């Protein structure tokens, strides 16, 4: 059964691959699984049909036969559990990989999303300039510790895994923060992820949605 994922019909990131369908596409490409994409508008995301799959009216979702999933951490873990290549065989290494997946979405992503949401929705507000250094400091504290833990390692825990799919895509969202540049090992880590053929295929596919939308006017 070919899985179907959902993605923005018109992503606000204009094809930069920052929306969260990118990590699901990347995971599917890494394991060589075919998939289909159903594009949804912002309006359709809030309608009952989509909310029956995603109670919060968001993308991405993942449908495969009678299984319907939301939450990218759960979707990527499901893909990694069903296919070889994204989770180590050793039980302890597998547990650590899942730990890092949680760290990506639960520890690193929240301050990045808070900063990004403030820029999107509050940058014209009088308090924004005062609040910004605090938001940046919260990101910096997390990515600084991540940088020290990663050190000179290629990936988070041994071989490339689902944890790196999650962490690289989470970090990419901070690319415009001006903070990542302080940590050359994180910049190199992101670049290693982006250089993977599976990443490039996933990126090209999501970019085509934007390009087709532009061509259609
Ligand atoms: N925790 C959920 C998960 O990991 O799956 C979060 C899902 C989520 O936030 N989805 C967003 C969404 O559907 C799209 S990815 N938003 C619409 C809504 O809530 O109504 C977030 C996103 C959006 C835009 C950019 N961008 O333009 O750069 C980047 C990331």
PDB file of C-alpha atoms and ligand atoms in Angstrom:
ATOM      1  CA  UNK A   1       0.000   0.000   0.000  1.00  0.00           C
ATOM      2  CA  UNK A   2       1.593   3.293  -1.081  1.00  0.00           C
ATOM      3  CA  UNK A   3       1.480   5.821   1.765  1.00  0.00           C
ATOM      4  CA  UNK A   4      -0.038   9.226   1.161  1.00  0.00           C
ATOM      5  CA  UNK A   5       1.287  12.273   2.975  1.00  0.00           C
ATOM      6  CA  UNK A   6      -0.123  15.776   3.053  1.00  0.00           C
ATOM      7  CA  UNK A   7       1.774  18.991   2.422  1.00  0.00           C
ATOM      8  CA  UNK A   8       0.958  22.672   1.942  1.00  0.00           C
ATOM      9  CA  UNK A   9      -0.634  23.463  -1.414  1.00  0.00           C
ATOM     10  CA  UNK A  10       1.080  26.809  -1.070  1.00  0.00           C
ATOM     11  CA  UNK A  11       3.855  26.792   1.505  1.00  0.00           C
ATOM     12  CA  UNK A  12       4.655  30.116   3.160  1.00  0.00           C
ATOM     13  CA  UNK A  13       8.345  29.183   2.935  1.00  0.00           C
ATOM     14  CA  UNK A  14       8.259  29.504  -0.882  1.00  0.00           C
ATOM     15  CA  UNK A  15       9.944  26.168  -1.507  1.00  0.00           C
ATOM     16  CA  UNK A  16      12.722  26.438   1.088  1.00  0.00           C
ATOM     17  CA  UNK A  17      11.802  23.062   2.530  1.00  0.00           C
ATOM     18  CA  UNK A  18      11.171  24.417   6.013  1.00  0.00           C
ATOM     19  CA  UNK A  19       7.656  23.029   6.403  1.00  0.00           C
ATOM     20  CA  UNK A  20       7.503  19.762   8.285  1.00  0.00           C
ATOM     21  CA  UNK A  21       6.504  17.559   5.364  1.00  0.00           C
ATOM     22  CA  UNK A  22      10.198  17.846   4.385  1.00  0.00           C
ATOM     23  CA  UNK A  23      11.353  15.509   7.183  1.00  0.00           C
ATOM     24  CA  UNK A  24       8.719  12.919   6.246  1.00  0.00           C
ATOM     25  CA  UNK A  25       9.635  13.105   2.562  1.00  0.00           C
ATOM     26  CA  UNK A  26      13.323  12.785   3.480  1.00  0.00           C
ATOM     27  CA  UNK A  27      12.733   9.722   5.678  1.00  0.00           C
ATOM     28  CA  UNK A  28      10.703   8.054   2.913  1.00  0.00           C
ATOM     29  CA  UNK A  29      13.425   8.810   0.376  1.00  0.00           C
ATOM     30  CA  UNK A  30      16.128   7.434   2.699  1.00  0.00           C
ATOM     31  CA  UNK A  31      14.374   4.076   2.947  1.00  0.00           C
ATOM     32  CA  UNK A  32      13.447   4.016  -0.733  1.00  0.00           C
ATOM     33  CA  UNK A  33       9.696   3.894  -0.135  1.00  0.00           C
ATOM     34  CA  UNK A  34       7.358   5.202  -2.810  1.00  0.00           C
ATOM     35  CA  UNK A  35       4.778   7.702  -1.594  1.00  0.00           C
ATOM     36  CA  UNK A  36       2.126  10.050  -2.842  1.00  0.00           C
ATOM     37  CA  UNK A  37       1.480  13.616  -1.777  1.00  0.00           C
ATOM     38  CA  UNK A  38      -1.918  15.206  -1.317  1.00  0.00           C
ATOM     39  CA  UNK A  39      -1.639  18.988  -1.292  1.00  0.00           C
ATOM     40  CA  UNK A  40      -4.000  20.826   1.014  1.00  0.00           C
ATOM     41  CA  UNK A  41      -4.963  24.473   1.255  1.00  0.00           C
ATOM     42  CA  UNK A  42      -5.027  26.340   4.568  1.00  0.00           C
ATOM     43  CA  UNK A  43      -8.816  26.259   4.403  1.00  0.00           C
ATOM     44  CA  UNK A  44      -9.001  22.523   3.703  1.00  0.00           C
ATOM     45  CA  UNK A  45      -6.660  21.832   6.634  1.00  0.00           C
ATOM     46  CA  UNK A  46      -9.263  23.212   9.004  1.00  0.00           C
ATOM     47  CA  UNK A  47     -12.195  21.313   7.517  1.00  0.00           C
ATOM     48  CA  UNK A  48     -13.692  18.188   9.057  1.00  0.00           C
ATOM     49  CA  UNK A  49     -12.279  15.758   6.497  1.00  0.00           C
ATOM     50  CA  UNK A  50      -8.688  16.757   7.261  1.00  0.00           C
ATOM     51  CA  UNK A  51      -9.311  17.161  10.983  1.00  0.00           C
ATOM     52  CA  UNK A  52     -10.534  13.582  11.098  1.00  0.00           C
ATOM     53  CA  UNK A  53      -6.912  12.669  10.305  1.00  0.00           C
ATOM     54  CA  UNK A  54      -5.151  15.562  12.018  1.00  0.00           C
ATOM     55  CA  UNK A  55      -7.117  16.841  15.017  1.00  0.00           C
ATOM     56  CA  UNK A  56      -5.139  20.107  15.041  1.00  0.00           C
ATOM     57  CA  UNK A  57      -5.744  20.834  11.356  1.00  0.00           C
ATOM     58  CA  UNK A  58      -2.101  20.792  10.291  1.00  0.00           C
ATOM     59  CA  UNK A  59       0.262  19.131   7.843  1.00  0.00           C
ATOM     60  CA  UNK A  60       1.855  16.701   7.407  1.00  0.00           C
ATOM     61  CA  UNK A  61      -0.255  13.603   7.838  1.00  0.00           C
ATOM     62  CA  UNK A  62       0.558  10.051   6.804  1.00  0.00           C
ATOM     63  CA  UNK A  63      -2.020   7.528   5.603  1.00  0.00           C
ATOM     64  CA  UNK A  64      -1.255   3.941   4.764  1.00  0.00           C
ATOM     65  CA  UNK A  65      -4.156   1.539   4.391  1.00  0.00           C
ATOM     66  CA  UNK A  66      -6.244   1.915   7.525  1.00  0.00           C
ATOM     67  CA  UNK A  67      -3.455   3.650   9.440  1.00  0.00           C
ATOM     68  CA  UNK A  68      -3.587   7.442   9.742  1.00  0.00           C
ATOM     69  CA  UNK A  69      -0.848   9.323  11.603  1.00  0.00           C
ATOM     70  CA  UNK A  70      -0.020  12.909  12.461  1.00  0.00           C
ATOM     71  CA  UNK A  71       3.037  14.362  14.306  1.00  0.00           C
ATOM     72  CA  UNK A  72       6.253  14.163  12.369  1.00  0.00           C
ATOM     73  CA  UNK A  73       8.197  12.455  15.156  1.00  0.00           C
ATOM     74  CA  UNK A  74       5.681   9.620  15.184  1.00  0.00           C
ATOM     75  CA  UNK A  75       5.527   9.454  11.389  1.00  0.00           C
ATOM     76  CA  UNK A  76       9.306   9.322  10.940  1.00  0.00           C
ATOM     77  CA  UNK A  77       9.600   6.720  13.710  1.00  0.00           C
ATOM     78  CA  UNK A  78       6.905   4.626  12.022  1.00  0.00           C
ATOM     79  CA  UNK A  79       8.754   4.787   8.700  1.00  0.00           C
ATOM     80  CA  UNK A  80      12.040   3.912  10.436  1.00  0.00           C
ATOM     81  CA  UNK A  81      10.467   0.943  12.206  1.00  0.00           C
ATOM     82  CA  UNK A  82       8.932  -0.460   9.033  1.00  0.00           C
ATOM     83  CA  UNK A  83      11.995  -0.143   6.798  1.00  0.00           C
ATOM     84  CA  UNK A  84      15.705  -0.788   7.137  1.00  0.00           C
ATOM     85  CA  UNK A  85      18.173   2.057   7.234  1.00  0.00           C
ATOM     86  CA  UNK A  86      17.029   4.640   9.773  1.00  0.00           C
ATOM     87  CA  UNK A  87      17.193   2.770  13.099  1.00  0.00           C
ATOM     88  CA  UNK A  88      20.148   0.740  14.384  1.00  0.00           C
ATOM     89  CA  UNK A  89      19.657  -2.984  15.077  1.00  0.00           C
ATOM     90  CA  UNK A  90      21.332  -2.835  18.494  1.00  0.00           C
ATOM     91  CA  UNK A  91      18.627  -2.272  21.129  1.00  0.00           C
ATOM     92  CA  UNK A  92      20.551   0.355  23.110  1.00  0.00           C
ATOM     93  CA  UNK A  93      21.591   2.266  20.021  1.00  0.00           C
ATOM     94  CA  UNK A  94      17.963   2.144  18.863  1.00  0.00           C
ATOM     95  CA  UNK A  95      16.799   3.595  22.189  1.00  0.00           C
ATOM     96  CA  UNK A  96      19.367   6.388  21.922  1.00  0.00           C
ATOM     97  CA  UNK A  97      18.234   7.173  18.377  1.00  0.00           C
ATOM     98  CA  UNK A  98      14.647   7.541  19.577  1.00  0.00           C
ATOM     99  CA  UNK A  99      15.895   9.674  22.476  1.00  0.00           C
ATOM    100  CA  UNK A 100      17.561  12.036  19.990  1.00  0.00           C
ATOM    101  CA  UNK A 101      14.374  12.181  17.915  1.00  0.00           C
ATOM    102  CA  UNK A 102      12.544  13.367  21.027  1.00  0.00           C
ATOM    103  CA  UNK A 103      15.350  15.812  21.798  1.00  0.00           C
ATOM    104  CA  UNK A 104      14.982  17.304  18.317  1.00  0.00           C
ATOM    105  CA  UNK A 105      11.252  17.973  18.629  1.00  0.00           C
ATOM    106  CA  UNK A 106      11.000  18.505  22.375  1.00  0.00           C
ATOM    107  CA  UNK A 107      14.186  20.362  23.317  1.00  0.00           C
ATOM    108  CA  UNK A 108      15.687  21.975  20.217  1.00  0.00           C
ATOM    109  CA  UNK A 109      12.603  22.761  18.128  1.00  0.00           C
ATOM    110  CA  UNK A 110      10.492  24.707  20.689  1.00  0.00           C
ATOM    111  CA  UNK A 111      12.787  27.751  21.102  1.00  0.00           C
ATOM    112  CA  UNK A 112      13.356  27.856  17.332  1.00  0.00           C
ATOM    113  CA  UNK A 113       9.603  27.800  16.669  1.00  0.00           C
ATOM    114  CA  UNK A 114       9.013  30.474  19.320  1.00  0.00           C
ATOM    115  CA  UNK A 115      11.583  32.757  17.694  1.00  0.00           C
ATOM    116  CA  UNK A 116      10.207  32.049  14.221  1.00  0.00           C
ATOM    117  CA  UNK A 117       6.597  32.669  15.309  1.00  0.00           C
ATOM    118  CA  UNK A 118       7.594  35.958  16.936  1.00  0.00           C
ATOM    119  CA  UNK A 119       9.256  37.094  13.723  1.00  0.00           C
ATOM    120  CA  UNK A 120       6.222  36.093  11.660  1.00  0.00           C
ATOM    121  CA  UNK A 121       3.524  37.489  13.912  1.00  0.00           C
ATOM    122  CA  UNK A 122       5.033  40.053  16.272  1.00  0.00           C
ATOM    123  CA  UNK A 123       7.826  41.833  14.469  1.00  0.00           C
ATOM    124  CA  UNK A 124       5.713  44.972  14.052  1.00  0.00           C
ATOM    125  CA  UNK A 125       4.801  45.031  17.738  1.00  0.00           C
ATOM    126  CA  UNK A 126       6.447  47.517  20.112  1.00  0.00           C
ATOM    127  CA  UNK A 127       7.822  44.768  22.366  1.00  0.00           C
ATOM    128  CA  UNK A 128       9.449  42.734  19.595  1.00  0.00           C
ATOM    129  CA  UNK A 129      12.901  44.370  19.670  1.00  0.00           C
ATOM    130  CA  UNK A 130      13.034  43.972  23.441  1.00  0.00           C
ATOM    131  CA  UNK A 131      11.924  40.341  23.332  1.00  0.00           C
ATOM    132  CA  UNK A 132      14.187  39.239  20.481  1.00  0.00           C
ATOM    133  CA  UNK A 133      17.467  38.885  22.461  1.00  0.00           C
ATOM    134  CA  UNK A 134      15.691  36.644  24.965  1.00  0.00           C
ATOM    135  CA  UNK A 135      14.303  34.420  22.195  1.00  0.00           C
ATOM    136  CA  UNK A 136      17.732  34.237  20.568  1.00  0.00           C
ATOM    137  CA  UNK A 137      19.402  33.411  23.898  1.00  0.00           C
ATOM    138  CA  UNK A 138      17.037  30.472  24.376  1.00  0.00           C
ATOM    139  CA  UNK A 139      17.959  29.051  20.973  1.00  0.00           C
ATOM    140  CA  UNK A 140      21.632  29.714  21.589  1.00  0.00           C
ATOM    141  CA  UNK A 141      21.621  27.869  24.910  1.00  0.00           C
ATOM    142  CA  UNK A 142      20.192  24.760  23.270  1.00  0.00           C
ATOM    143  CA  UNK A 143      22.223  24.727  20.081  1.00  0.00           C
ATOM    144  CA  UNK A 144      25.388  25.584  21.998  1.00  0.00           C
ATOM    145  CA  UNK A 145      24.953  22.471  24.124  1.00  0.00           C
ATOM    146  CA  UNK A 146      24.048  20.446  21.040  1.00  0.00           C
ATOM    147  CA  UNK A 147      27.182  21.685  19.281  1.00  0.00           C
ATOM    148  CA  UNK A 148      29.375  20.681  22.231  1.00  0.00           C
ATOM    149  CA  UNK A 149      27.788  17.217  22.368  1.00  0.00           C
ATOM    150  CA  UNK A 150      28.108  16.667  18.606  1.00  0.00           C
ATOM    151  CA  UNK A 151      31.745  17.751  18.625  1.00  0.00           C
ATOM    152  CA  UNK A 152      33.488  16.432  15.541  1.00  0.00           C
ATOM    153  CA  UNK A 153      31.093  13.499  15.090  1.00  0.00           C
ATOM    154  CA  UNK A 154      29.450  13.091  11.720  1.00  0.00           C
ATOM    155  CA  UNK A 155      26.010  12.200  13.056  1.00  0.00           C
ATOM    156  CA  UNK A 156      24.276  12.315  16.441  1.00  0.00           C
ATOM    157  CA  UNK A 157      24.899   8.732  17.507  1.00  0.00           C
ATOM    158  CA  UNK A 158      27.053   6.598  15.245  1.00  0.00           C
ATOM    159  CA  UNK A 159      25.636   5.996  11.792  1.00  0.00           C
ATOM    160  CA  UNK A 160      23.143   8.331  10.096  1.00  0.00           C
ATOM    161  CA  UNK A 161      19.656   7.670  11.480  1.00  0.00           C
ATOM    162  CA  UNK A 162      16.112   8.949  11.870  1.00  0.00           C
ATOM    163  CA  UNK A 163      17.488  11.161  14.652  1.00  0.00           C
ATOM    164  CA  UNK A 164      19.543  13.067  12.087  1.00  0.00           C
ATOM    165  CA  UNK A 165      16.532  13.437   9.779  1.00  0.00           C
ATOM    166  CA  UNK A 166      14.699  15.084  12.665  1.00  0.00           C
ATOM    167  CA  UNK A 167      17.594  17.181  14.001  1.00  0.00           C
ATOM    168  CA  UNK A 168      18.827  18.504  10.653  1.00  0.00           C
ATOM    169  CA  UNK A 169      15.328  19.578   9.623  1.00  0.00           C
ATOM    170  CA  UNK A 170      14.718  21.189  13.021  1.00  0.00           C
ATOM    171  CA  UNK A 171      18.019  23.116  12.842  1.00  0.00           C
ATOM    172  CA  UNK A 172      17.352  24.273   9.296  1.00  0.00           C
ATOM    173  CA  UNK A 173      14.462  26.343  10.579  1.00  0.00           C
ATOM    174  CA  UNK A 174      17.013  28.458  12.512  1.00  0.00           C
ATOM    175  CA  UNK A 175      19.099  29.172   9.435  1.00  0.00           C
ATOM    176  CA  UNK A 176      18.006  32.820   9.305  1.00  0.00           C
ATOM    177  CA  UNK A 177      18.512  33.420  12.996  1.00  0.00           C
ATOM    178  CA  UNK A 178      22.194  34.289  12.570  1.00  0.00           C
ATOM    179  CA  UNK A 179      22.932  31.969  15.494  1.00  0.00           C
ATOM    180  CA  UNK A 180      24.000  28.780  13.760  1.00  0.00           C
ATOM    181  CA  UNK A 181      27.094  30.434  12.309  1.00  0.00           C
ATOM    182  CA  UNK A 182      28.566  30.524  15.815  1.00  0.00           C
ATOM    183  CA  UNK A 183      28.750  26.729  15.641  1.00  0.00           C
ATOM    184  CA  UNK A 184      30.655  25.620  12.530  1.00  0.00           C
ATOM    185  CA  UNK A 185      30.192  21.956  13.457  1.00  0.00           C
ATOM    186  CA  UNK A 186      26.400  22.397  13.346  1.00  0.00           C
ATOM    187  CA  UNK A 187      26.622  24.226  10.023  1.00  0.00           C
ATOM    188  CA  UNK A 188      28.710  21.332   8.675  1.00  0.00           C
ATOM    189  CA  UNK A 189      26.282  18.797  10.191  1.00  0.00           C
ATOM    190  CA  UNK A 190      23.331  20.431   8.399  1.00  0.00           C
ATOM    191  CA  UNK A 191      25.321  20.548   5.165  1.00  0.00           C
ATOM    192  CA  UNK A 192      26.111  16.827   5.459  1.00  0.00           C
ATOM    193  CA  UNK A 193      22.408  16.106   5.792  1.00  0.00           C
ATOM    194  CA  UNK A 194      21.522  18.356   2.875  1.00  0.00           C
ATOM    195  CA  UNK A 195      24.141  16.641   0.701  1.00  0.00           C
ATOM    196  CA  UNK A 196      22.521  13.229   1.021  1.00  0.00           C
ATOM    197  CA  UNK A 197      20.879  12.094  -2.226  1.00  0.00           C
ATOM    198  CA  UNK A 198      17.642  11.265  -0.383  1.00  0.00           C
ATOM    199  CA  UNK A 199      17.511  14.763   1.092  1.00  0.00           C
ATOM    200  CA  UNK A 200      18.080  16.295  -2.330  1.00  0.00           C
ATOM    201  CA  UNK A 201      15.272  14.249  -3.891  1.00  0.00           C
ATOM    202  CA  UNK A 202      12.907  15.218  -1.077  1.00  0.00           C
ATOM    203  CA  UNK A 203      13.893  18.861  -1.378  1.00  0.00           C
ATOM    204  CA  UNK A 204      13.440  18.863  -5.164  1.00  0.00           C
ATOM    205  CA  UNK A 205       9.986  17.309  -4.855  1.00  0.00           C
ATOM    206  CA  UNK A 206       8.744  19.833  -2.323  1.00  0.00           C
ATOM    207  CA  UNK A 207      10.344  22.674  -4.331  1.00  0.00           C
ATOM    208  CA  UNK A 208       8.467  21.521  -7.435  1.00  0.00           C
ATOM    209  CA  UNK A 209       5.186  22.225  -5.606  1.00  0.00           C
ATOM    210  CA  UNK A 210       6.255  25.846  -5.174  1.00  0.00           C
ATOM    211  CA  UNK A 211       7.630  26.139  -8.727  1.00  0.00           C
ATOM    212  CA  UNK A 212       4.480  24.629 -10.261  1.00  0.00           C
ATOM    213  CA  UNK A 213       2.375  27.041  -8.224  1.00  0.00           C
ATOM    214  CA  UNK A 214       4.426  29.967  -9.537  1.00  0.00           C
ATOM    215  CA  UNK A 215       4.107  28.742 -13.123  1.00  0.00           C
ATOM    216  CA  UNK A 216       0.350  28.378 -12.729  1.00  0.00           C
ATOM    217  CA  UNK A 217       0.295  32.034 -11.682  1.00  0.00           C
TER     218      UNK A 217
HETATM  219  N1  LIG B   1       4.170  19.042  15.978  1.00  0.00           N
HETATM  220  C1  LIG B   1       3.616  18.955  14.643  1.00  0.00           C
HETATM  221  C2  LIG B   1       4.470  17.998  13.807  1.00  0.00           C
HETATM  222  O1  LIG B   1       5.674  17.869  14.063  1.00  0.00           O
HETATM  223  O2  LIG B   1       3.915  17.355  12.914  1.00  0.00           O
HETATM  224  C3  LIG B   1       3.584  20.374  14.061  1.00  0.00           C
HETATM  225  C4  LIG B   1       2.888  20.420  12.717  1.00  0.00           C
HETATM  226  C5  LIG B   1       2.893  21.842  12.169  1.00  0.00           C
HETATM  227  O3  LIG B   1       3.246  22.813  12.862  1.00  0.00           O
HETATM  228  N2  LIG B   1       2.502  21.973  10.911  1.00  0.00           N
HETATM  229  C6  LIG B   1       2.459  23.281  10.287  1.00  0.00           C
HETATM  230  C7  LIG B   1       1.029  23.627   9.914  1.00  0.00           C
HETATM  231  O4  LIG B   1       0.286  22.811   9.443  1.00  0.00           O
HETATM  232  C8  LIG B   1       3.281  23.259   9.003  1.00  0.00           C
HETATM  233  S1  LIG B   1       5.012  23.026   9.339  1.00  0.00           S
HETATM  234  N3  LIG B   1       0.670  24.896  10.103  1.00  0.00           N
HETATM  235  C9  LIG B   1      -0.637  25.388   9.738  1.00  0.00           C
HETATM  236  C10 LIG B   1      -1.521  25.606  10.912  1.00  0.00           C
HETATM  237  O5  LIG B   1      -1.138  25.292  12.054  1.00  0.00           O
HETATM  238  O6  LIG B   1      -2.617  26.129  10.679  1.00  0.00           O
HETATM  239  C11 LIG B   1       5.407  24.610  10.183  1.00  0.00           C
HETATM  240  C12 LIG B   1       6.006  25.618   9.254  1.00  0.00           C
HETATM  241  C13 LIG B   1       5.212  26.473   8.556  1.00  0.00           C
HETATM  242  C14 LIG B   1       5.788  27.457   7.749  1.00  0.00           C
HETATM  243  C15 LIG B   1       7.151  27.538   7.673  1.00  0.00           C
HETATM  244  N4  LIG B   1       7.756  28.564   6.865  1.00  0.00           N
HETATM  245  O7  LIG B   1       7.070  29.291   6.155  1.00  0.00           O
HETATM  246  O8  LIG B   1       9.012  28.712   6.894  1.00  0.00           O
HETATM  247  C16 LIG B   1       7.962  26.655   8.374  1.00  0.00           C
HETATM  248  C17 LIG B   1       7.367  25.689   9.172  1.00  0.00           C
END
